XYZ file of C-alpha atoms in Angstrom:
546
model
C 110.704 109.205 159.669
C 111.739 112.640 160.686
C 110.438 116.148 160.977
C 111.710 116.738 157.493
C 109.155 114.401 155.960
C 106.326 115.966 157.764
C 107.258 119.455 156.691
C 108.378 118.450 153.130
C 105.000 118.424 151.679
C 104.223 121.875 152.830
C 104.286 124.531 150.245
C 107.827 125.955 149.641
C 106.530 129.402 149.938
C 108.332 131.565 152.483
C 105.230 133.832 153.005
C 103.887 134.447 156.428
C 101.297 132.050 157.713
C 97.808 132.730 156.378
C 95.657 130.448 158.395
C 92.129 130.470 157.011
C 90.088 133.049 158.883
C 87.552 130.728 160.300
C 88.297 131.786 163.806
C 86.874 135.281 163.247
C 83.591 133.665 162.336
C 83.275 131.698 165.637
C 79.657 131.916 166.654
C 80.328 131.178 170.291
C 81.530 133.534 172.700
C 83.871 133.241 175.755
C 86.292 130.843 174.062
C 89.819 130.917 175.476
C 93.048 130.833 173.393
C 93.415 127.013 173.807
C 90.019 126.191 172.382
C 90.673 124.073 169.124
C 88.788 124.629 165.966
C 86.843 121.653 166.664
C 85.838 121.356 170.272
C 83.451 119.528 172.447
C 81.754 121.698 174.927
C 79.890 120.033 177.813
C 77.766 123.121 178.228
C 74.908 124.968 176.891
C 76.122 127.751 174.472
C 74.396 130.364 172.375
C 74.828 130.561 168.532
C 74.996 133.748 166.608
C 71.289 133.576 165.750
C 70.328 133.457 169.358
C 69.391 129.903 169.566
C 70.743 127.736 172.383
C 72.784 124.686 171.438
C 72.947 122.018 174.044
C 75.259 119.209 172.965
C 78.571 117.687 174.070
C 79.828 117.859 170.543
C 79.786 121.282 169.030
C 81.730 122.795 166.170
C 83.020 126.248 167.002
C 83.989 127.051 163.380
C 80.452 127.447 162.266
C 77.321 126.537 164.240
C 75.987 124.433 161.321
C 78.909 122.122 161.768
C 78.738 119.433 164.476
C 81.200 116.556 165.169
C 80.417 113.173 166.349
C 80.824 112.950 170.032
C 83.684 110.368 170.944
C 84.307 111.666 174.450
C 86.691 114.198 175.942
C 89.613 115.581 174.048
C 93.279 114.621 174.671
C 95.158 117.549 175.926
C 98.508 117.741 174.027
C 100.015 120.734 175.969
C 102.585 123.339 175.051
C 104.740 123.126 171.951
C 108.113 121.435 172.664
C 110.929 122.250 170.312
C 112.659 118.894 170.679
C 111.358 115.331 170.141
C 109.513 114.061 173.076
C 108.389 110.357 173.613
C 105.703 111.504 175.997
C 104.207 113.981 173.301
C 104.369 111.109 170.830
C 102.318 108.897 173.169
C 99.713 111.658 173.496
C 99.234 111.827 169.743
C 99.268 108.032 169.413
C 95.868 106.497 168.724
C 94.142 107.889 165.511
C 96.939 106.367 163.367
C 96.544 103.059 164.852
C 92.707 103.129 164.550
C 93.364 104.178 160.780
C 95.589 101.314 160.226
C 92.925 98.668 161.238
C 91.434 99.147 157.731
C 94.723 97.886 156.272
C 94.318 94.480 158.113
C 90.694 93.857 157.771
C 89.303 90.432 156.548
C 89.386 91.666 152.954
C 93.068 92.387 153.161
C 93.718 89.060 154.854
C 91.948 87.192 152.073
C 93.987 89.321 149.569
C 97.242 88.409 151.286
C 96.749 84.659 151.148
C 95.667 84.791 147.529
C 99.022 86.688 146.692
C 101.116 84.226 148.676
C 99.400 81.194 147.007
C 99.692 82.607 143.384
C 102.950 84.666 143.378
C 104.876 83.281 146.454
C 107.121 85.873 147.866
C 107.347 88.051 144.686
C 104.670 90.634 145.701
C 106.087 91.558 149.056
C 107.613 94.612 147.548
C 104.233 95.727 146.100
C 102.622 95.165 149.510
C 105.176 97.512 151.145
C 104.882 100.073 148.403
C 101.050 100.193 148.800
C 101.393 100.838 152.482
C 103.918 103.642 151.794
C 101.434 105.114 149.195
C 98.783 104.611 151.899
C 100.887 106.679 154.406
C 101.176 109.512 151.943
C 97.444 109.516 151.341
C 96.489 109.203 155.055
C 98.918 112.036 155.736
C 97.095 114.379 153.500
C 93.708 113.577 155.011
C 95.233 113.989 158.546
C 96.825 117.285 157.681
C 93.396 118.584 156.538
C 91.985 117.984 159.836
C 95.000 119.307 161.873
C 95.422 122.524 159.831
C 91.791 123.585 159.363
C 90.034 121.972 162.261
C 87.527 120.442 159.984
C 87.432 116.960 158.849
C 87.270 115.837 155.174
C 83.477 115.331 155.162
C 82.886 118.878 156.506
C 85.040 120.286 153.779
C 82.928 118.266 151.247
C 79.837 119.763 152.515
C 81.275 123.316 152.274
C 82.853 123.034 148.939
C 80.600 120.912 146.732
C 77.034 121.730 145.584
C 74.187 119.434 146.603
C 74.259 117.689 143.162
C 77.749 116.610 143.706
C 77.612 115.959 147.478
C 74.768 113.625 147.555
C 76.160 111.186 144.990
C 79.517 111.423 146.680
C 78.025 110.569 150.052
C 76.128 107.632 148.459
C 79.264 106.097 146.859
C 81.255 106.423 150.030
C 78.386 104.928 152.131
C 78.142 102.126 149.709
C 81.859 101.462 150.186
C 81.432 101.346 153.966
C 78.507 98.909 153.665
C 80.667 96.670 151.389
C 83.473 96.800 154.043
C 80.978 96.048 156.636
C 79.925 92.981 154.672
C 83.453 91.802 154.556
C 83.907 92.334 158.322
C 80.770 90.330 159.206
C 81.947 87.414 156.867
C 85.360 87.474 158.408
C 83.889 87.302 161.977
C 81.462 84.789 161.052
C 84.181 82.476 159.683
C 86.303 82.963 162.694
C 83.363 81.959 164.930
C 82.830 78.909 162.755
C 86.495 77.956 162.989
C 86.656 78.450 166.755
C 83.232 77.076 167.891
C 81.646 75.307 164.890
C 78.883 77.871 164.621
C 77.105 77.952 161.388
C 78.014 80.910 159.183
C 74.669 82.490 159.180
C 74.527 82.459 162.890
C 78.018 83.795 163.061
C 76.915 86.679 160.920
C 74.077 87.556 163.395
C 76.425 87.140 166.314
C 78.946 89.475 164.452
C 76.280 92.155 164.360
C 75.735 91.822 168.129
C 79.279 91.918 168.961
C 79.846 95.100 167.275
C 77.908 97.077 169.736
C 80.260 95.947 172.614
C 83.173 98.181 171.163
C 80.644 100.909 170.296
C 79.522 101.027 173.931
C 83.115 101.698 175.001
C 83.257 104.690 172.736
C 81.221 106.561 175.316
C 84.204 106.482 177.665
C 86.389 108.376 175.277
C 88.424 108.069 172.233
C 91.486 106.824 174.201
C 89.588 103.721 175.496
C 88.582 102.735 171.925
C 92.045 103.359 170.641
C 93.522 101.202 173.568
C 91.204 98.237 172.474
C 92.073 98.635 168.845
C 95.869 98.608 169.606
C 95.349 95.578 171.616
C 93.482 93.864 168.722
C 96.457 94.839 166.534
C 98.789 93.257 169.051
C 96.676 90.063 168.931
C 96.825 89.795 165.195
C 100.760 90.456 165.353
C 100.972 87.689 167.858
C 98.744 85.074 166.042
C 100.116 85.614 162.598
C 103.636 86.173 163.814
C 103.679 82.754 165.578
C 102.539 81.134 162.372
C 105.525 82.627 160.423
C 107.880 81.288 163.042
C 106.233 77.808 162.849
C 106.624 77.957 158.900
C 110.442 78.760 159.088
C 110.336 80.408 155.610
C 113.363 81.050 153.487
C 114.720 84.417 154.549
C 116.687 84.917 151.286
C 113.575 84.346 149.201
C 111.705 86.956 151.441
C 114.508 89.437 151.053
C 114.520 88.890 147.247
C 110.566 89.440 147.097
C 111.024 92.730 149.119
C 114.030 94.134 147.176
C 113.365 92.923 143.619
C 110.187 94.420 141.976
C 108.469 92.024 139.609
C 104.946 90.818 139.065
C 104.438 87.238 137.670
C 102.292 87.129 134.648
C 99.702 84.835 136.444
C 99.433 87.242 139.418
C 98.369 90.504 137.698
C 94.888 90.247 139.245
C 96.230 89.635 142.750
C 98.725 92.560 142.248
C 95.958 94.982 141.255
C 93.806 93.569 144.026
C 96.347 94.612 146.723
C 95.771 98.255 146.053
C 91.854 97.868 146.281
C 92.070 95.894 149.427
C 94.743 97.865 151.223
C 93.647 101.581 150.767
C 90.100 102.101 151.855
C 88.144 105.248 150.898
C 86.260 105.574 154.347
C 89.653 105.569 156.054
C 90.444 109.068 154.701
C 87.332 110.403 156.323
C 88.049 108.562 159.433
C 91.654 109.838 159.875
C 90.858 113.520 159.094
C 88.260 113.429 161.946
C 90.139 111.393 164.624
C 92.974 113.893 164.633
C 90.401 116.347 166.022
C 90.418 114.371 169.189
C 93.770 116.028 170.170
C 93.569 119.569 171.522
C 96.518 121.634 170.321
C 97.331 125.260 171.108
C 95.986 127.579 168.503
C 96.726 130.963 169.958
C 98.130 133.203 167.313
C 101.536 133.381 168.927
C 102.120 129.522 168.894
C 99.567 128.337 166.155
C 102.148 127.843 163.521
C 104.539 125.870 165.742
C 101.769 123.833 167.285
C 100.268 122.872 163.928
C 103.635 121.847 162.641
C 104.313 119.807 165.672
C 100.935 118.074 165.483
C 101.708 117.269 161.679
C 105.115 115.720 162.637
C 103.812 113.489 165.428
C 100.693 112.577 163.510
C 102.853 111.318 160.395
C 105.288 109.561 162.712
C 102.528 107.811 164.652
C 100.769 106.834 161.337
C 104.100 105.578 159.973
C 104.638 103.322 163.036
C 101.003 102.013 162.787
C 101.320 101.160 159.070
C 104.639 99.352 159.857
C 102.580 97.059 162.007
C 99.980 96.662 159.399
C 102.424 95.905 156.751
C 104.062 93.190 159.216
C 100.633 91.483 159.689
C 99.914 91.480 155.859
C 103.432 90.376 154.999
C 103.287 87.404 157.606
C 100.038 86.158 156.024
C 101.551 86.347 152.465
C 104.704 84.710 153.648
C 103.034 81.778 155.335
C 100.924 80.945 152.421
C 103.842 81.500 149.991
C 105.805 78.945 152.017
C 102.960 76.434 152.062
C 102.345 76.626 148.352
C 106.071 76.913 147.443
C 106.863 73.755 149.251
C 104.365 71.872 147.158
C 105.094 73.519 143.966
C 108.840 72.796 144.440
C 107.794 69.087 144.433
C 110.557 68.151 146.951
C 108.452 67.227 149.750
C 111.507 67.292 151.856
C 109.967 69.249 154.721
C 107.743 67.820 157.276
C 105.129 70.359 156.370
C 105.272 69.609 152.719
C 104.817 65.834 153.407
C 101.844 66.547 155.678
C 99.759 68.873 153.756
C 100.769 68.345 150.096
C 97.737 66.401 148.963
C 95.451 69.232 150.070
C 97.539 71.824 148.174
C 97.159 69.804 145.012
C 93.355 69.473 145.484
C 92.922 73.247 145.578
C 95.188 74.233 142.833
C 92.270 74.821 140.543
C 91.015 77.769 142.642
C 92.302 80.221 145.123
C 91.977 79.190 148.925
C 89.403 81.059 150.997
C 89.466 81.796 154.564
C 87.954 78.589 155.517
C 90.269 76.569 153.325
C 93.215 78.502 154.605
C 92.522 77.143 158.011
C 92.626 73.576 156.666
C 95.880 74.206 154.991
C 97.254 75.618 158.315
C 96.007 72.640 160.256
C 97.831 70.224 157.884
C 100.940 72.400 158.099
C 101.100 73.195 161.876
C 98.529 70.963 163.502
C 95.697 72.288 165.593
C 97.524 75.428 166.561
C 97.423 76.578 163.014
C 93.733 77.062 162.574
C 93.297 78.323 166.088
C 95.870 81.189 165.634
C 94.240 81.870 162.330
C 90.745 82.104 163.724
C 91.664 84.261 166.677
C 93.564 86.789 164.321
C 90.601 86.735 161.995
C 88.199 87.478 164.786
C 90.240 90.382 166.169
C 90.473 91.771 162.405
C 86.638 91.445 161.790
C 85.623 93.211 165.030
C 88.274 95.995 165.123
C 87.540 96.884 161.491
C 83.795 97.008 162.226
C 84.304 99.647 165.027
C 86.376 101.909 162.878
C 83.949 101.518 159.969
C 81.147 102.573 162.016
C 82.991 105.705 163.304
C 83.928 106.525 159.676
C 80.328 106.338 158.682
C 79.342 108.524 161.492
C 81.806 111.245 160.528
C 80.761 110.892 156.881
C 77.046 111.282 157.524
C 77.290 114.250 160.037
C 79.993 116.081 158.103
C 78.801 115.808 154.609
C 75.098 115.688 154.914
C 74.630 117.405 158.474
C 72.636 114.411 159.404
C 73.075 113.688 163.250
C 72.327 110.097 163.922
C 73.140 107.966 167.025
C 75.971 105.663 166.446
C 73.659 102.815 167.670
C 70.881 103.713 165.005
C 73.638 104.106 162.445
C 75.173 100.798 163.087
C 71.621 99.184 163.096
C 70.925 100.753 159.620
C 74.223 99.928 158.224
C 74.226 96.316 159.595
C 70.550 95.778 158.468
C 71.412 96.761 154.850
C 74.646 94.651 154.741
C 72.918 91.848 156.558
C 70.543 90.955 153.665
C 73.166 90.063 150.984
C 75.475 88.603 153.559
C 72.752 86.327 154.958
C 71.815 85.315 151.479
C 75.330 84.250 150.684
C 75.915 82.757 154.024
C 72.844 80.575 153.883
C 72.278 79.757 150.196
C 75.861 79.889 148.687
C 78.341 79.770 151.517
C 80.978 78.250 149.139
C 80.989 81.527 147.256
C 81.806 83.696 150.294
C 85.419 84.229 149.129
C 84.433 85.244 145.617
C 81.891 87.636 147.107
C 84.727 89.101 149.148
C 86.919 89.537 146.039
C 84.069 91.637 144.376
C 83.815 93.666 147.579
C 87.536 94.476 147.286
C 86.883 95.713 143.715
C 84.116 97.884 144.944
C 86.541 99.511 147.560
C 88.953 100.118 144.721
C 86.295 101.778 142.393
C 85.136 104.026 145.347
C 88.617 105.103 146.313
C 88.921 107.956 143.797
C 85.766 109.545 145.213
C 87.500 110.092 148.489
C 91.140 110.574 147.247
C 90.229 113.333 144.674
C 88.657 115.607 147.198
C 91.523 115.053 149.713
C 94.025 116.006 146.987
C 91.883 119.198 146.024
C 91.611 120.359 149.554
C 95.257 119.546 150.555
C 96.557 121.655 147.648
C 94.244 124.566 148.215
C 95.917 127.629 149.459
C 92.549 129.112 150.695
C 91.678 126.094 152.669
C 95.206 125.070 153.879
C 96.841 128.538 153.936
C 99.820 129.448 151.781
C 102.111 127.725 154.217
C 100.526 124.327 154.733
C 99.231 123.818 151.137
C 100.784 121.024 149.151
C 104.157 121.915 147.339
C 104.497 121.576 143.644
C 106.251 118.153 143.629
C 104.070 116.458 146.257
C 101.032 117.776 144.386
C 102.306 116.172 141.174
C 103.072 112.963 143.039
C 99.575 112.942 144.531
C 97.769 113.346 141.241
C 99.990 110.779 139.650
C 99.010 108.345 142.341
C 95.383 109.132 141.785
C 95.790 108.628 137.979
C 97.469 105.309 138.516
C 94.540 104.179 140.879
C 92.026 105.157 138.247
C 93.937 103.421 135.477
C 93.951 100.165 137.720
C 90.295 100.436 138.218
C 89.750 100.767 134.370
C 91.918 97.636 133.967
C 89.748 95.824 136.484
C 86.480 96.908 134.765
C 87.543 96.507 131.153
C 87.490 92.740 130.995
C 83.974 92.667 132.631
C 82.752 95.350 130.159
C 84.082 93.520 127.119
C 82.676 90.156 128.344
C 79.248 91.734 128.882
C 79.280 93.764 125.675
C 80.090 90.488 123.777
C 76.688 88.950 124.906
C 74.114 91.365 123.344
C 73.641 94.833 122.058
C 71.709 95.847 125.229
C 74.528 94.422 127.379
C 77.016 96.418 125.349
C 75.009 99.600 125.845
C 74.690 99.142 129.573
C 78.474 98.028 130.061
C 79.837 100.958 128.066
C 77.415 103.422 129.626
C 78.426 102.287 133.098
C 82.083 102.712 132.400
C 81.425 106.068 130.844
C 79.398 107.386 133.883
C 82.140 106.104 136.182
C 84.832 108.081 134.297
C 82.799 111.136 133.798
C 81.857 111.298 137.576
C 85.610 111.069 138.501
C 86.318 113.749 135.958
C 83.606 116.035 137.309
C 84.956 115.672 140.880
C 88.422 116.214 139.592
C 87.864 119.449 137.677
C 84.926 121.118 139.593
C 86.283 124.175 141.122
C 86.486 124.850 144.878
C 87.613 127.783 146.918
C 91.206 127.894 145.894
């Protein structure tokens, strides 16, 4: 990853920098040249209409925009013309927080399904999905860096109420769905570790979420440090299991280098996209980059923004490499477990130990609990212990980032200032009802429930991706210099079209099945599909300030 990549997606125009003239409309006086476009002022300030604003989280672009308080900003310092490891460490944090969504319990479940069904053959697709994720996350981060406003704030400014409210509701629904996955993952981890009933684990998971949230009051760096520590825990736990499995390196290399999708693994291949790239993550990343205070004085603004873009892309790439490693280790371990049995050799110690259990579960995909049983047969008691610890770290860390994303979304898009504690209480209360019902009445269907939630994430993704692309290519919003260039713009829309096509592929069998049952079912199914496509189309073609 070089500076060339971070600047390649800029517009090729050689025109002078035309940063949006938001600074001229700052309704706050006595701001020095280092004040960022989004700043937290721990004082009482007076707005343009004469009212006093007393808040530790105030937007200085327009007094109507406020940003969720996550503690003091990180001072980046002066622009440095050469690479600096010290500067990279100052930027480090938002990318790792963003990468948590790539290793949440939904992704873990998707990984083990891919390994069980396709063996090593989908490793290349897993890597490609992370690479596409880096491109998409880079766009959302650049919006926050260049303009000083996060994605949700731009949605509030650019879209009418009739578009903005449904867009907010869809994204909130995706966050609640992700919250359910995280609660289920944490509850299963507690069950595996301590034998706690799933429904009790769901309640405990709701309470544990507040611990990380409390640390948020001490600043973004503290939360980021905890999230990085949890990523390290996952790397350690799942990495040890790969070493214990001793997989065939040549098969791993073939799965990485040779693109192919087995006919029986098409659903799992499509599911990788829905599980990996989360819609709320775009809102999160565009806001978290605002915790870094860069120099914005006119003399150094251009260089400072370019520097911030470069280090943000580099940090995000490093973070997503760790996420890919975690996902790949899970896929590899279960590919090894199933390939040993499917080969029928039984020559390895692990195959002789757990072969009968593999045969017993061939009729359906293993869930998170069954995966622990497979690991115990393969590696002894250490297998499920490492699995449960990694799953617990995944569930709790992704809950924290989901809560922050929801806060940014609500405050930016709807201008609704709600305490993070109250927001988590509302979100968890809504998600708790279906989760508790499944956990108590149909616990054996937890994994099927999780798969449907991955589908929900995939369906909601265009409603975050399309605004990101539209804002990133706008010369008015991003300036002539930082707007997307022609080729990167085409690549972005091709990616969006591919994701929408995959969603139709997911929906079409369900629509046809429902339509075949009755006339009313056909009407409802085709209407729902039509509404979805029309909604994405409206969001795509509605005009913004460009």
